[in-house]
XYZ file of C-alpha atoms in Angstrom:
392
model
C 58.500 148.977 48.437
C 56.228 146.480 50.158
C 58.703 143.718 49.269
C 61.544 145.679 50.890
C 59.492 146.272 54.031
C 58.571 142.574 54.284
C 62.199 141.591 53.783
C 63.241 143.996 56.554
C 60.644 142.477 58.856
C 61.905 138.976 58.063
C 65.515 140.018 58.685
C 64.581 141.635 61.974
C 62.651 138.517 62.982
C 65.625 136.291 62.174
C 67.948 138.558 64.136
C 65.541 138.523 67.063
C 65.387 134.714 66.924
C 69.184 134.490 66.909
C 69.409 136.896 69.837
C 66.834 134.866 71.781
C 68.740 131.641 71.075
C 71.971 133.244 72.272
C 70.190 134.608 75.345
C 68.717 131.160 76.079
C 72.155 129.564 75.763
C 73.631 132.211 78.056
C 70.914 131.586 80.656
C 71.583 127.832 80.481
C 75.285 128.436 81.109
C 74.492 130.725 84.042
C 72.122 128.152 85.565
C 74.673 125.382 85.037
C 77.287 127.475 86.814
C 74.890 128.157 89.667
C 74.325 124.412 90.042
C 78.039 123.696 89.783
C 79.207 126.191 92.350
C 76.263 126.335 94.760
C 74.839 122.802 94.494
C 71.494 124.379 93.649
C 69.087 122.211 91.639
C 67.204 123.523 88.626
C 64.056 121.639 89.531
C 62.615 120.395 92.801
C 62.299 121.793 96.278
C 63.345 120.652 99.708
C 66.121 118.328 98.588
C 66.903 115.854 101.373
C 69.648 113.331 100.648
C 68.958 111.652 103.989
C 66.059 109.913 102.251
C 68.127 106.989 101.010
C 68.768 103.327 101.601
C 71.510 100.891 100.672
C 71.019 98.938 97.462
C 72.276 95.811 99.237
C 73.654 94.875 102.632
C 77.146 96.109 103.439
C 79.628 93.275 102.898
C 81.495 93.696 106.176
C 80.877 90.301 107.785
C 83.535 87.633 107.234
C 82.568 84.386 109.022
C 85.413 82.297 107.576
C 88.054 84.867 108.539
C 86.517 85.175 112.006
C 86.815 81.398 112.387
C 90.397 81.366 111.075
C 91.408 84.061 113.559
C 89.884 82.048 116.422
C 91.586 78.684 115.794
C 93.916 77.184 118.376
C 96.859 77.640 115.993
C 95.967 81.325 115.515
C 95.757 81.823 119.261
C 99.255 80.371 119.748
C 100.609 82.761 117.131
C 98.721 85.743 118.577
C 100.014 85.052 122.083
C 103.586 84.864 120.791
C 103.089 88.141 118.903
C 101.715 89.942 121.936
C 104.552 88.844 124.236
C 107.229 89.599 121.655
C 108.311 86.028 120.950
C 106.911 85.448 117.452
C 109.260 82.966 115.713
C 110.524 84.405 112.418
C 113.418 83.765 110.059
C 114.887 85.982 107.325
C 116.367 84.607 104.098
C 119.321 86.000 102.141
C 116.994 88.218 100.082
C 115.585 89.891 103.177
C 112.210 88.127 103.051
C 110.771 87.500 106.515
C 109.037 84.196 107.259
C 106.777 83.146 110.106
C 107.601 79.749 111.570
C 104.398 77.860 112.296
C 103.934 76.230 115.711
C 105.459 72.768 115.661
C 103.441 69.649 115.006
C 104.670 67.099 117.572
C 104.525 63.336 117.117
C 106.375 60.169 118.134
C 108.527 58.151 115.770
C 107.693 54.591 114.687
C 108.853 51.866 117.094
C 112.374 50.524 116.834
C 112.627 46.884 115.876
C 113.315 44.824 119.017
C 112.581 41.420 117.528
C 114.524 38.775 119.441
C 115.237 41.152 122.315
C 113.784 41.004 125.795
C 112.448 44.593 126.081
C 110.905 47.304 123.982
C 112.618 50.637 123.480
C 110.829 53.915 124.239
C 109.472 56.060 121.436
C 111.294 59.200 120.384
C 109.597 62.572 120.168
C 109.810 64.395 116.845
C 108.356 67.621 115.511
C 107.848 69.325 112.188
C 106.481 72.671 111.178
C 106.137 74.896 108.196
C 106.955 78.485 107.488
C 105.175 81.159 105.494
C 106.251 84.593 104.250
C 104.979 87.611 106.146
C 103.493 90.171 103.770
C 102.536 93.757 104.470
C 99.140 95.155 103.509
C 98.262 98.827 103.263
C 95.597 101.283 102.156
C 96.438 104.877 101.245
C 93.956 107.764 101.274
C 95.166 111.111 99.943
C 93.467 114.495 99.684
C 94.716 117.920 98.657
C 95.525 120.437 101.386
C 92.493 122.611 100.689
C 90.049 119.752 101.224
C 92.115 118.403 104.121
C 91.574 121.668 106.001
C 87.892 121.769 105.058
C 87.280 118.133 106.052
C 88.705 118.755 109.525
C 86.119 121.451 110.215
C 82.991 120.848 108.130
C 80.364 118.450 109.484
C 77.771 116.185 107.909
C 74.332 117.800 108.049
C 71.023 116.082 108.780
C 69.903 116.357 105.135
C 73.175 114.936 103.771
C 73.624 111.403 102.371
C 73.565 109.976 105.890
C 73.319 106.264 106.611
C 75.872 103.520 107.200
C 78.815 105.474 105.818
C 77.912 108.946 107.134
C 76.370 110.112 110.380
C 75.023 113.584 111.039
C 77.427 115.577 113.183
C 80.568 113.766 112.050
C 83.336 115.774 110.459
C 84.162 114.779 106.911
C 87.574 113.718 108.196
C 85.823 111.225 110.499
C 83.707 110.015 107.576
C 86.853 109.393 105.531
C 88.487 107.535 108.418
C 85.464 105.249 108.824
C 85.382 104.438 105.117
C 89.121 103.774 105.149
C 88.850 101.312 108.039
C 85.885 99.478 106.502
C 87.661 99.324 103.136
C 90.814 97.985 104.782
C 88.789 95.271 106.547
C 87.140 94.234 103.272
C 90.407 94.030 101.333
C 92.259 92.277 104.161
C 89.563 89.637 104.750
C 89.369 88.765 101.066
C 93.162 88.585 100.857
C 93.428 86.314 103.918
C 91.151 83.810 102.179
C 92.150 84.126 98.514
C 95.612 85.686 98.682
C 98.387 84.068 96.648
C 102.030 84.940 96.149
C 101.739 85.122 92.358
C 98.252 86.612 91.927
C 96.992 90.184 92.271
C 93.556 91.541 91.379
C 91.667 94.791 92.093
C 90.887 93.449 95.595
C 93.836 91.100 96.228
C 97.476 91.892 96.941
C 100.436 89.517 97.058
C 99.863 87.494 100.229
C 100.366 83.992 101.602
C 96.677 83.335 102.103
C 94.563 80.249 102.636
C 94.315 79.690 98.877
C 98.121 79.495 98.651
C 98.012 76.591 101.109
C 95.021 74.771 99.628
C 96.463 74.741 96.109
C 99.515 72.771 97.276
C 99.704 69.344 95.611
C 100.001 67.574 98.972
C 96.559 68.827 100.095
C 93.982 66.063 99.494
C 91.601 66.894 96.644
C 88.660 65.010 95.207
C 85.824 65.658 92.799
C 82.419 66.439 94.235
C 80.281 65.532 91.236
C 78.252 63.360 93.606
C 77.976 65.531 96.711
C 76.885 62.813 99.137
C 79.542 60.344 97.954
C 82.237 63.013 98.255
C 81.264 63.759 101.851
C 81.226 60.041 102.632
C 84.845 59.791 101.458
C 85.850 62.858 103.459
C 83.974 61.426 106.430
C 86.208 58.369 106.512
C 89.249 60.641 106.662
C 87.628 62.492 109.562
C 87.081 59.192 111.376
C 90.773 58.340 111.040
C 92.142 61.807 111.855
C 89.851 62.674 114.758
C 89.637 66.202 116.121
C 87.399 69.046 115.013
C 86.760 70.387 111.522
C 84.613 72.803 109.575
C 83.624 72.962 105.920
C 83.610 76.323 104.128
C 81.759 77.070 100.901
C 80.096 79.914 99.027
C 76.437 80.429 100.064
C 75.292 79.196 96.628
C 77.315 76.012 97.103
C 75.852 75.580 100.595
C 72.356 75.977 99.124
C 73.200 73.232 96.631
C 74.375 70.953 99.462
C 71.077 71.551 101.277
C 69.269 70.633 98.082
C 71.170 67.324 97.950
C 70.574 66.236 101.552
C 66.806 66.366 101.651
C 65.171 63.932 104.067
C 63.580 60.780 102.714
C 59.875 59.956 102.943
C 60.327 59.125 106.618
C 61.929 62.488 107.375
C 65.391 60.984 107.854
C 68.418 62.857 106.503
C 71.297 61.036 104.780
C 73.753 59.411 107.178
C 75.958 61.874 109.046
C 73.907 64.990 108.270
C 72.041 67.224 110.708
C 70.232 70.520 110.247
C 69.777 73.119 112.980
C 67.752 76.060 111.730
C 69.618 77.453 108.730
C 72.875 75.705 109.669
C 73.891 72.298 108.336
C 76.445 69.905 109.799
C 78.230 66.787 108.614
C 79.463 64.510 111.400
C 79.265 67.491 113.737
C 81.333 69.765 111.467
C 79.498 72.912 110.385
C 79.213 73.806 106.720
C 80.047 77.513 106.937
C 78.711 79.796 104.171
C 81.048 82.614 103.171
C 81.117 84.740 100.019
C 84.908 84.856 99.968
C 85.015 81.152 99.003
C 85.112 80.824 95.187
C 82.130 79.743 93.081
C 81.692 79.513 89.311
C 78.108 80.353 88.380
C 78.841 80.384 84.644
C 79.996 76.751 84.736
C 77.645 75.742 87.540
C 80.254 74.506 90.023
C 81.525 75.335 93.487
C 84.215 74.168 95.882
C 84.119 73.001 99.492
C 87.081 73.369 101.825
C 87.627 71.071 104.807
C 89.640 72.894 107.468
C 90.970 72.025 110.900
C 91.571 74.668 113.545
C 94.355 72.499 114.935
C 96.420 72.792 111.761
C 95.633 76.134 110.094
C 95.927 79.625 111.541
C 96.271 83.301 110.699
C 98.800 85.824 111.905
C 97.750 89.483 111.739
C 99.694 92.369 113.203
C 96.482 94.174 114.138
C 92.736 93.758 113.671
C 90.964 93.830 110.306
C 90.218 97.491 111.017
C 93.710 98.676 111.985
C 94.402 100.076 115.432
C 95.594 103.683 115.572
C 99.257 102.715 116.009
C 99.093 101.001 112.587
C 97.978 104.205 110.869
C 100.496 106.752 109.615
C 98.656 110.068 109.387
C 99.352 113.452 107.837
C 102.030 112.444 105.347
C 102.476 115.585 103.254
C 103.769 115.894 99.689
C 104.274 119.303 98.088
C 102.731 120.138 94.704
C 102.627 123.151 92.375
C 98.835 123.514 92.459
C 98.252 126.833 94.224
C 94.471 126.407 94.136
C 94.758 123.167 96.126
C 97.163 124.468 98.739
C 100.437 123.351 97.123
C 100.357 120.065 99.052
C 98.680 116.678 99.368
C 97.993 114.951 102.700
C 97.891 111.141 102.969
C 96.826 108.708 105.677
C 98.212 105.164 105.302
C 96.579 102.185 107.039
C 98.848 99.165 107.596
C 98.599 95.522 108.539
C 100.913 92.535 108.164
C 100.464 88.825 108.345
C 100.270 85.376 106.810
C 98.229 82.179 106.827
C 100.123 79.106 108.039
C 99.638 75.377 108.446
C 101.654 72.738 110.239
C 99.737 69.676 109.016
C 98.249 69.595 105.511
C 96.877 66.086 106.148
C 94.023 67.724 108.066
C 92.988 69.846 105.068
C 90.996 68.802 101.999
C 89.317 70.346 98.958
C 86.190 69.059 97.202
C 86.133 70.424 93.645
C 83.523 70.560 90.864
C 80.571 70.503 93.236
C 77.473 70.865 91.005
C 75.292 73.833 91.833
C 71.549 73.287 92.105
C 69.733 73.303 88.766
C 68.178 76.700 89.371
C 71.510 78.391 90.100
C 72.918 79.708 86.831
C 73.986 82.902 85.098
C 70.499 83.348 83.619
C 68.610 83.100 86.914
C 71.157 85.413 88.549
C 71.202 87.982 85.748
C 72.092 91.471 87.050
C 73.031 89.948 90.418
C 76.527 88.640 89.735
C 78.075 91.609 91.541
C 76.417 90.167 94.672
C 77.860 86.717 93.911
C 81.407 87.835 93.096
C 81.616 90.621 95.649
C 84.331 93.183 94.905
C 83.050 96.212 96.799
C 81.637 97.067 100.218
C 78.074 97.782 99.086
C 77.456 96.324 95.595
């Protein structure tokens, strides 16, 4: 009898334990649903997402692109675009090309040996052409969220900061992110765009890289940095005019490391330093993260560019003007819960990078990075070296 009673107690205890486990699981599900549908947190009080900071600086400054857009060649193209006289040509496949401003020169003298008088020079001109490519960014949202985003506003305890400001509608937040994203993609594509290469951040585009990889562009190894600049310097003496050098910030740091002053405080011939900026024969060495670098192999590249012979055509600014944005493009769907439709905004630009004189361009390859710059020393930081997002 006692054994039966004890067994009954054990059975009841086991049943009670099972019931409590089921009840606990049910409570967990209820709490999870509360969190899912009300954004309530299980633990903590006074949640304030405004207490935040960016992990790294926003990558929305593009010094090389800014320089390219300001060159004399770019200004000629921009003026022609604004007054409706941009020179273009279309091939039999329908591809549209931009004709670069002409490079004017005089022909060699005619041989007048044995004659009394010279003959005047003839004027000649040559110019290149480059395909015009279209660039676009598409942002789509279902109809339900489209209607909500138009009305709901960011609150003071939201994830405010660079990308969100209190009081903005969520539609305005989306528009800001779209414009900043478009600027990032476009700037990177202007510099590194190629006609046969696409990546997560690059589209098919006749960019600066497409020009610099041409075989007729002068290239030399930069294993000895100072000797390489000496050779380039002689070309500058012959060509005349103004130039800049562009390189990744890590490559620029390596150049600084190589041009240290001697015991008398004198820099190597041709070099000057003004604050953080360095110059060779008056040409600035411009640091820009869009210029390639290879940390794994410890090398960088340096580009010599002339504003008289390279330029950029863009239909609008890096952050497209309103007349380059197609808004409220609707597509119907069968999802009743989402409003049976999707709304898209499409941000457009078009353009190309052109040159009319490759003799004024040069590339220094295999520039050794400073000894301390390597994959080990930059562990966990390579997403800041090879930047592929706005805020790594």
